[in-house]
Each structure stands twice: as C-alpha cells, then as structure tokens.
Coordinates of C-alpha atoms in Angstrom, one line a residue:
M5 CA -17.0 32.6 5.1
S6 CA -18.0 31.8 8.7
C7 CA -21.5 30.9 7.5
L8 CA -20.1 28.5 4.9
A9 CA -17.8 26.9 7.5
S10 CA -20.7 26.5 9.9
C11 CA -22.8 24.9 7.2
C12 CA -20.0 22.5 6.2
A13 CA -19.4 21.6 9.8
A14 CA -23.0 20.9 10.4
S15 CA -23.2 18.8 7.2
T16 CA -20.1 16.9 8.2
C17 CA -21.3 16.2 11.7
G18 CA -24.7 15.0 10.3
L19 CA -23.0 12.7 7.8
C20 CA -20.6 11.4 10.4
S21 CA -23.5 10.6 12.8
S22 CA -25.5 8.8 10.2
V23 CA -22.5 6.8 9.0
A24 CA -21.2 5.9 12.4
S25 CA -24.6 4.6 13.6
G26 CA -24.6 2.1 10.7
I27 CA -21.1 0.6 11.3
S28 CA -21.1 -2.9 12.8
K29 CA -18.3 -4.8 14.3
K30 CA -17.8 -6.8 11.2
S31 CA -17.6 -3.8 9.0
A32 CA -15.1 -1.9 11.1
R33 CA -12.2 -2.5 8.8
L34 CA -14.1 -1.3 5.8
A35 CA -15.1 1.8 7.8
Y36 CA -11.4 2.5 8.4
C37 CA -10.8 2.1 4.7
G38 CA -13.6 4.5 4.0
L39 CA -12.1 7.1 6.4
F40 CA -8.8 6.7 4.8
G41 CA -10.3 7.1 1.4
L42 CA -12.1 10.3 2.6
S43 CA -8.7 11.7 3.6
L44 CA -7.3 11.1 0.1
V45 CA -10.3 12.8 -1.5
V46 CA -9.9 15.8 0.9
S47 CA -6.2 15.9 0.1
W48 CA -6.9 15.9 -3.6
I49 CA -9.6 18.6 -3.4
L50 CA -7.4 20.9 -1.2
R51 CA -4.5 20.3 -3.5
E52 CA -6.6 21.8 -6.3
V53 CA -8.3 24.7 -4.5
A54 CA -6.5 25.5 -1.2
A55 CA -3.5 27.3 -2.6
P56 CA -5.1 30.8 -2.6
L57 CA -6.4 30.3 0.9
L58 CA -3.0 29.2 2.3
E59 CA -1.4 32.2 0.8
K60 CA -3.4 34.4 3.2
L61 CA -2.2 32.5 6.3
P62 CA 0.9 34.4 7.6
W63 CA 2.4 31.5 9.5
I64 CA 2.4 29.5 6.2
N65 CA 3.1 32.1 3.7
T66 CA 6.4 33.3 5.3
S67 CA 8.2 34.0 2.0
T68 CA 7.8 33.8 -1.7
H69 CA 6.5 30.4 -2.7
T70 CA 5.1 28.9 -5.9
E71 CA 1.6 27.6 -6.3
A72 CA 3.0 24.0 -6.4
W73 CA 4.5 24.6 -2.9
F74 CA 1.2 25.6 -1.4
Q75 CA -0.4 22.5 -3.0
Q76 CA 2.2 20.3 -1.4
Q77 CA 1.5 22.0 1.9
A78 CA -2.2 21.2 1.7
V79 CA -1.5 17.6 0.9
L80 CA 1.1 17.1 3.5
R81 CA -0.9 18.8 6.3
V82 CA -4.0 16.6 5.6
S83 CA -1.7 13.5 5.4
L84 CA 0.0 14.4 8.7
G85 CA -3.4 14.7 10.5
N86 CA -4.5 11.3 9.0
C87 CA -1.1 9.7 9.9
L88 CA -1.3 10.9 13.5
F89 CA -4.8 9.6 13.8
F90 CA -3.9 6.1 12.8
A91 CA -0.5 6.2 14.6
I92 CA -2.3 7.1 17.9
L93 CA -4.7 4.2 17.4
A94 CA -1.7 1.9 16.6
L95 CA -0.1 2.8 19.9
I96 CA -3.4 2.4 21.9
M97 CA -4.0 -1.1 20.4
I98 CA -0.5 -2.5 21.2
G99 CA -1.0 -5.8 23.1
V100 CA -4.6 -6.5 22.3
K101 CA -4.8 -10.3 22.2
D102 CA -8.4 -11.2 22.9
Q103 CA -11.9 -9.7 22.5
N104 CA -12.4 -9.3 26.3
D105 CA -9.8 -6.5 26.2
R106 CA -11.7 -3.1 26.6
R107 CA -9.6 -1.7 23.7
D108 CA -11.3 -4.2 21.4
S109 CA -14.5 -2.2 21.7
W110 CA -12.5 1.0 21.1
H111 CA -11.2 -0.5 17.8
H112 CA -14.7 -1.5 16.6
G113 CA -16.8 1.3 18.1
G114 CA -16.9 5.0 19.0
W115 CA -17.1 6.1 15.4
I116 CA -18.6 9.5 16.1
A117 CA -15.8 10.4 18.5
K118 CA -13.2 9.0 16.0
M119 CA -14.5 11.1 13.2
V120 CA -14.5 14.2 15.3
I121 CA -11.0 13.5 16.5
W122 CA -9.8 12.9 12.9
L123 CA -11.4 16.1 11.7
L124 CA -9.8 18.1 14.6
L125 CA -6.4 16.6 13.9
V126 CA -6.6 17.5 10.2
I127 CA -7.7 21.1 11.0
L128 CA -5.0 21.5 13.6
M129 CA -2.3 20.6 11.1
F130 CA -3.0 23.8 9.3
F131 CA -1.9 25.8 12.3
L132 CA 1.5 24.2 12.5
P133 CA 4.7 26.0 11.4
N134 CA 6.2 25.1 8.1
V135 CA 9.3 23.5 9.7
V136 CA 7.1 20.7 11.1
I137 CA 5.6 20.0 7.7
T138 CA 9.1 20.0 6.1
V139 CA 10.3 17.4 8.6
Y140 CA 7.1 15.3 8.0
G141 CA 7.7 15.5 4.2
T142 CA 11.2 14.1 4.7
L143 CA 10.0 11.3 7.0
S144 CA 7.1 10.5 4.6
K145 CA 9.6 9.5 2.0
F146 CA 11.0 6.8 4.3
G147 CA 7.5 5.8 5.5
A148 CA 6.3 5.5 1.9
G149 CA 9.3 3.3 1.1
L150 CA 8.5 1.1 4.1
F151 CA 4.9 0.9 2.9
L152 CA 6.0 -0.3 -0.6
L153 CA 8.3 -2.9 1.1
V154 CA 5.3 -4.2 3.0
Q155 CA 3.4 -4.4 -0.3
V156 CA 6.2 -6.6 -1.7
I157 CA 6.2 -8.9 1.3
I158 CA 2.5 -9.3 1.2
L159 CA 2.7 -10.2 -2.5
L160 CA 5.4 -12.8 -1.8
D161 CA 3.4 -14.3 1.0
F162 CA 0.3 -14.4 -1.2
T163 CA 2.1 -16.2 -4.1
H164 CA 3.7 -18.8 -1.8
S165 CA 0.4 -19.4 0.0
W166 CA -1.4 -19.8 -3.3
N167 CA 1.1 -22.3 -4.6
D168 CA 1.1 -24.3 -1.3
A169 CA -2.7 -24.4 -1.2
W170 CA -2.9 -26.0 -4.7
V171 CA 0.0 -28.4 -4.1
E172 CA -1.5 -29.6 -0.8
K173 CA -4.6 -30.8 -2.7
D174 CA -2.3 -33.4 -4.4
E175 CA -4.6 -33.9 -7.4
Q176 CA -3.7 -33.9 -11.1
K177 CA -6.2 -31.2 -12.0
W178 CA -4.6 -28.8 -9.6
Y179 CA -1.1 -29.5 -10.9
I180 CA -2.4 -28.8 -14.4
A181 CA -4.0 -25.6 -13.1
L182 CA -0.7 -24.6 -11.6
L183 CA 1.1 -25.2 -14.9
A184 CA -1.6 -23.4 -16.9
V185 CA -1.6 -20.3 -14.7
S186 CA 2.2 -20.2 -14.5
V187 CA 2.6 -20.4 -18.3
G188 CA -0.2 -17.8 -18.8
C189 CA 1.4 -15.4 -16.4
Y190 CA 4.8 -15.8 -18.0
L191 CA 3.3 -15.3 -21.5
A192 CA 1.5 -12.2 -20.3
A193 CA 4.7 -10.8 -18.7
F194 CA 6.8 -11.2 -21.8
V195 CA 4.0 -9.9 -24.1
F196 CA 3.5 -6.9 -21.9
S197 CA 7.2 -6.2 -21.8
G198 CA 7.2 -6.3 -25.6
I199 CA 4.4 -3.8 -25.7
L200 CA 6.5 -1.5 -23.4
F201 CA 9.1 -1.4 -26.1
I202 CA 6.5 0.0 -28.5
W203 CA 5.2 2.6 -26.0
F204 CA 8.4 3.7 -24.4
N205 CA 11.0 3.3 -27.2
P206 CA 9.7 5.5 -30.0
S207 CA 11.6 5.2 -33.3
G208 CA 14.0 8.0 -34.1
H209 CA 14.9 8.7 -30.4
D210 CA 17.7 7.4 -28.2
C211 CA 15.8 5.8 -25.3
G212 CA 18.6 3.8 -23.8
L213 CA 17.4 4.2 -20.2
N214 CA 13.9 2.9 -21.0
I215 CA 15.4 0.0 -23.0
F216 CA 17.5 -0.9 -20.0
F217 CA 14.5 -0.9 -17.6
I218 CA 12.5 -3.1 -20.0
V219 CA 15.3 -5.5 -20.8
M220 CA 16.2 -5.8 -17.1
T221 CA 12.5 -6.7 -16.4
M222 CA 12.6 -9.5 -19.0
V223 CA 15.9 -10.8 -17.7
L224 CA 14.6 -10.9 -14.2
A225 CA 11.5 -12.8 -15.3
F226 CA 13.7 -15.4 -17.0
A227 CA 16.0 -15.6 -14.0
F228 CA 13.1 -16.2 -11.7
G229 CA 12.1 -19.3 -13.6
I230 CA 15.6 -20.7 -13.9
I231 CA 16.3 -20.3 -10.1
A232 CA 12.9 -21.6 -9.1
L233 CA 13.2 -24.8 -11.1
H234 CA 16.8 -25.5 -10.1
P235 CA 17.0 -28.8 -8.2
A236 CA 18.9 -27.3 -5.3
V237 CA 16.2 -24.7 -4.7
N238 CA 13.1 -26.9 -5.1
G239 CA 10.8 -24.0 -5.9
S240 CA 7.7 -23.6 -8.0
L241 CA 6.9 -21.9 -11.3
L242 CA 3.7 -20.2 -10.0
P243 CA 5.3 -17.7 -7.6
A244 CA 8.0 -17.0 -10.2
S245 CA 5.4 -16.2 -12.9
V246 CA 3.3 -14.0 -10.7
I247 CA 6.3 -12.0 -9.5
S248 CA 7.4 -11.7 -13.1
I249 CA 4.1 -10.1 -14.3
Y250 CA 4.1 -7.9 -11.2
C251 CA 7.6 -6.6 -12.0
A252 CA 6.4 -6.0 -15.6
Y253 CA 3.5 -4.0 -14.2
V254 CA 5.7 -2.0 -11.8
C255 CA 8.1 -1.2 -14.7
F256 CA 5.1 0.1 -16.7
T257 CA 4.0 2.3 -13.9
G258 CA 7.5 3.6 -13.6
L259 CA 7.9 4.4 -17.3
S260 CA 4.4 6.0 -17.5
S261 CA 5.4 8.3 -14.6
E262 CA 8.1 9.9 -16.8
P263 CA 7.6 13.6 -17.5
R264 CA 5.0 14.3 -20.2
D265 CA 7.5 16.3 -22.3
Y266 CA 10.1 13.4 -22.3
V267 CA 10.4 12.2 -25.9
C268 CA 10.7 8.6 -24.9
N269 CA 7.4 8.6 -23.1
G270 CA 5.5 7.6 -26.2
L271 CA 2.4 6.8 -24.3
H272 CA 1.8 10.3 -23.0
N273 CA 4.0 12.8 -24.8
K274 CA 1.5 13.4 -27.7
S275 CA -1.0 15.0 -25.4
S276 CA 0.0 18.3 -23.9
A277 CA -3.1 18.6 -21.8
V278 CA -4.6 16.2 -19.2
S279 CA -8.3 15.7 -19.3
T280 CA -10.4 15.7 -16.1
S281 CA -11.5 12.1 -16.8
T282 CA -7.8 11.0 -17.1
L283 CA -7.0 12.7 -13.7
I284 CA -10.0 11.1 -12.0
L285 CA -9.2 7.7 -13.4
G286 CA -5.6 8.0 -12.3
M287 CA -6.6 9.1 -8.9
L288 CA -9.2 6.4 -8.5
T289 CA -6.6 3.8 -9.5
T290 CA -4.2 5.2 -6.9
V291 CA -6.9 5.2 -4.2
L292 CA -8.0 1.6 -4.8
S293 CA -4.4 0.4 -4.9
V294 CA -3.5 2.1 -1.6
L295 CA -6.8 0.9 0.1
Y296 CA -6.3 -2.7 -1.0
S297 CA -2.7 -2.8 0.1
A298 CA -3.5 -1.3 3.5
L299 CA -6.5 -3.6 4.1
R300 CA -4.7 -6.8 3.1
A301 CA -1.4 -5.9 4.9
G302 CA -3.2 -4.9 8.1
S303 CA -5.3 -8.1 8.0
S304 CA -2.5 -10.4 7.1
T305 CA -1.3 -13.0 9.7
T306 CA 2.2 -12.8 8.3
F307 CA 2.9 -9.6 10.2
L308 CA 2.8 -9.4 14.0
S309 CA -0.2 -11.7 14.5
P310 CA -1.2 -11.8 18.2
P311 CA 0.2 -14.9 19.9
S312 CA -3.3 -16.0 20.9
S313 CA -4.6 -15.7 17.4
P314 CA -5.7 -19.1 15.9
K315 CA -4.2 -18.0 12.6
S316 CA -0.8 -17.1 14.0
G317 CA -0.3 -20.6 15.4
G318 CA -1.0 -22.5 12.2
K319 CA -2.7 -25.8 12.8
K320 CA -1.6 -26.1 16.4
P321 CA -4.7 -26.3 18.7
L322 CA -5.2 -23.6 21.3
L323 CA -5.8 -26.3 24.0
E324 CA -3.9 -29.5 24.4
G325 CA -4.4 -32.6 26.5
E326 CA -7.3 -34.8 27.5
D327 CA -9.6 -32.0 28.5
V328 CA -9.7 -30.3 25.1
E329 CA -13.4 -30.9 24.4
E330 CA -14.3 -30.2 28.0
G331 CA -12.5 -27.0 28.3
K332 CA -13.3 -25.6 24.8
E333 CA -16.5 -23.8 25.7
K334 CA -15.0 -22.4 28.9
K335 CA -12.0 -21.1 27.0
E336 CA -14.2 -19.4 24.4
K337 CA -16.2 -17.7 27.2
E338 CA -13.1 -16.5 28.9
A339 CA -11.3 -15.0 25.9
R340 CA -11.9 -15.2 22.2
P341 CA -8.6 -14.3 20.5
V342 CA -8.6 -11.5 17.9
S343 CA -8.1 -12.6 14.3
Y344 CA -5.5 -10.0 13.4
S345 CA -3.2 -7.4 14.9
Y346 CA -5.2 -4.2 15.5
S347 CA -2.0 -2.2 16.2
F348 CA -0.3 -3.3 12.9
F349 CA -3.5 -2.7 11.0
H350 CA -3.5 1.0 12.0
L351 CA 0.3 1.2 11.5
I352 CA -0.2 0.2 7.9
F353 CA -2.8 3.0 7.4
A354 CA -0.3 5.5 8.9
L355 CA 2.4 4.4 6.4
A356 CA -0.2 4.4 3.6
S357 CA -1.0 8.1 4.6
M358 CA 2.7 8.9 4.0
Y359 CA 2.7 7.0 0.7
S360 CA -0.4 8.7 -0.7
A361 CA 1.0 12.1 0.3
M362 CA 4.1 11.4 -1.7
L363 CA 2.0 10.4 -4.7
L364 CA -0.1 13.5 -4.6
S365 CA 2.8 15.8 -3.9
G366 CA 5.1 14.3 -6.6
W367 CA 7.4 13.1 -3.8
T368 CA 7.7 16.7 -2.7
S369 CA 9.3 17.6 -6.1
S370 CA 8.1 20.8 -7.9
S371 CA 9.9 20.0 -11.1
E372 CA 6.8 18.6 -12.8
S373 CA 3.5 20.2 -13.5
S374 CA 1.3 20.5 -10.4
V375 CA -1.7 19.3 -12.4
L376 CA -0.4 15.8 -12.7
V377 CA -0.5 13.0 -10.1
D378 CA 2.5 10.8 -9.5
V379 CA 4.6 12.1 -12.4
G380 CA 8.3 13.0 -12.4
W381 CA 11.7 11.4 -12.3
T382 CA 11.4 10.8 -8.6
S383 CA 8.3 8.7 -9.1
V384 CA 10.1 6.8 -11.9
W385 CA 13.0 5.8 -9.8
V386 CA 10.9 4.9 -6.8
R387 CA 8.9 2.5 -9.0
I388 CA 11.9 1.0 -10.7
C389 CA 13.7 0.5 -7.3
T390 CA 10.5 -1.1 -6.0
E391 CA 10.7 -3.6 -8.9
W392 CA 14.3 -4.4 -8.1
V393 CA 13.7 -4.8 -4.4
T394 CA 10.8 -7.2 -5.2
A395 CA 13.1 -9.2 -7.4
A396 CA 15.8 -9.3 -4.7
L397 CA 13.4 -10.4 -2.0
Y398 CA 11.9 -13.1 -4.1
V399 CA 15.3 -14.5 -5.1
W400 CA 16.2 -14.4 -1.4
T401 CA 13.2 -16.5 -0.4
L402 CA 14.3 -19.1 -2.9
V403 CA 18.0 -19.1 -2.1
A404 CA 17.9 -18.6 1.7
P405 CA 16.6 -22.1 2.6
T406 CA 19.7 -23.6 0.9
I407 CA 22.0 -21.3 2.8
L408 CA 20.3 -21.1 6.2
H409 CA 19.2 -24.7 6.8
D410 CA 18.0 -24.2 10.4
R411 CA 15.5 -21.5 9.5
E412 CA 12.1 -21.5 7.9
F413 CA 11.1 -19.2 5.0
F414 CA 7.5 -18.8 4.0

C-alpha cells in the first residue's frame, strides 16, 4: 500500500511539474479549469472505489453506514478541499486592480506550489471529523443554488448583449438575422416541449406533475414574447426566444433526473441497468457544463469588474483632457489594469465545487441508486426551480425599467 502511494505521489509530482512548466500567463484560466476538471475526475473515481477504504478509517466509520453514505463522504471531502483552495485564492486576490500588483504574478504563476497545496488540501480533508463534512454538505446546497443563480444572470447578460450588438449595427440584414434566430429558437422551444410530452407522459399512466412542468414551460415561453413585445416594455424577441429554449432545456434535464423506476420517466424507465458509456457521457456533459459556466462567469465583466478595468467602464476613456495622447504610454507603463476580477473568478470555482459535489452526491440524498449521477427528486426540483427563477429574473429585467425609471438594467 505504501509502495503504491509512493509511486502515485511520484507520478503526480512529475505530472504536475511538467504541466506547470508549460503554463503561460495567457493560458492561466484554462489551467484553473483543468485543475477543477481534475478534481471532478478524482471525485468521480473515489466515489466508485473509495467506500471500502473509508470503512477502515475509524474517525469516518463511527457507526453503521451504507455504501452510498461513504460514496458521498468521498465526494464531499474532495469537494471541500477544492472549494477551500479556490476560496483561499479568492480572498488573496481581493483588490487586485492592475498587473503591477505582486498578486497578479501569484494568480498566473507558481503552478507547482499551487498543485502541491491543492493536493495537500484534498488529502487533509480525509482526516476531518464527520461533523465538519456534514456542515459542508449543508452549506454546499446553498452554494450550489448561488452558482445556478450566477449561471442564470450570465445567460441573461449574454442574451441582452447579443441583441444590443446586432441592433447597434443598424443594418437590415442584421434585423433579418435577429428575426430569423428568434423565430428559430421559438420553434425549437415549442417543438422540444412537444417531444417532452412523448418522452415523459407515457400513455396509460397518470403523469399530471410532468404535464404541469411541460405546460408551464410552454406558457412561460409564450408569456416572454408577449411581455417583450409590449409597447410599454420596448423589449426584443431575441432574448425572449433564447430564454424560452433554455427553459425548455432545463425542464428536460429536470424530467430526465426523475428516478429510473418512475413510470412517467418514459425516457429511462425501460432500462434497468446503466451502461458505462452512458455514465461517462453523462459525467462528461456535467463536467463541460460546470467548466464552461465557471469560466464564463469568472471572466464576465458583469460581476465585480475592477474599477480600473477598461471593460468595466464601458466606452469611457481611462484618461481625459488635453494630455490623453501624451500620457497614454506613461499610464500603460505605470499600471496596466486587469481585464477581469481575479477574486470573483476564483469564487465562482469555489461555488462550482459545491455544485459539482451536489450533482455527484445526489444532493446528499441516498434515496436513489448510488450508481447514477444527478438522479432523484431533489435534482428534479432543483432544476425546475432553476427554470422558474430564470423566468422570474428575465421578466424582471423587462418590467423593472418601467417601474424604476431612475435605474439602469442591462
């Protein structure tokens, strides 16, 4: 056992050294994504194989527990180490506004030290008492909800920015493109919702809850268009159509998370076993979704952009007055502003660690088979509530300007 651990440690250190030496300043964000992805893979592997090992640790196996409980412990402990790593970085990076700050080099460099610290944190989590992990599991539910909220705000920001970018071109072809994309998204949303009726409303069964979810999704999509095109709102059809198809997708993910033995889950209830390829595909989709959301949210200028960042100030020049050209080079030599908030970037990864832990642990519910990822009624309601929160936030961005005239929204 010790020989195997030594070999693994040596291999990990060698891999870390070779990877760290090839990370440039421009690829730092991708490197953080890679480290986060590695944590998810480690969580998944330990979820499958670590239960027998954890049963032998007296400070973890304090009473009679099921295999699913030990699997959750493995996932939550890796997640806690990963979350602490990014939370510490988020605290260290508070207030970094320009690249002359020493912490800018800490953010982009020191990768061997970072990987060693990350590994030590993950290992140390397995020596903590169960009560700490229980508290973290509870906090992770709120952190995961906050991460989903950030996803929604990022989507809203993206749709409004996309619409404004095409409208600003003020050319007929771009208006036609706006109309075409909007109509296409709406058609896709309603067609997809119709397919959901076939998949999740099998004939011969009373599936009123599923019908309610699907009908509500279609009603929301219709309401988005009506409200956006109302003269008092002065909205656009493109954001409404994109949010509509997103809500349809979230509804699908919620319904597909229903227990496999639920008769109304017509998409999955015919297969009693889950193939390895299906598990890998599902896990890969989850990893890519979390990584994309974390990267985009952490890099977005919508959230906590540094005051000195060119993007945070819109089109306002950094220097004003008659000496703009003369002082430009001097200003750049003195301090080049960072392009995004380093602190918020790491905070998003910390929240994403909580979210991924909830996915892999079934939101710490042991009612569903431990073989499956993100399946169970808790997952269903989290997805459906996310859809409704998305709808509420989008409607608020449309209605708020007519109510609060002295404030700016998107």
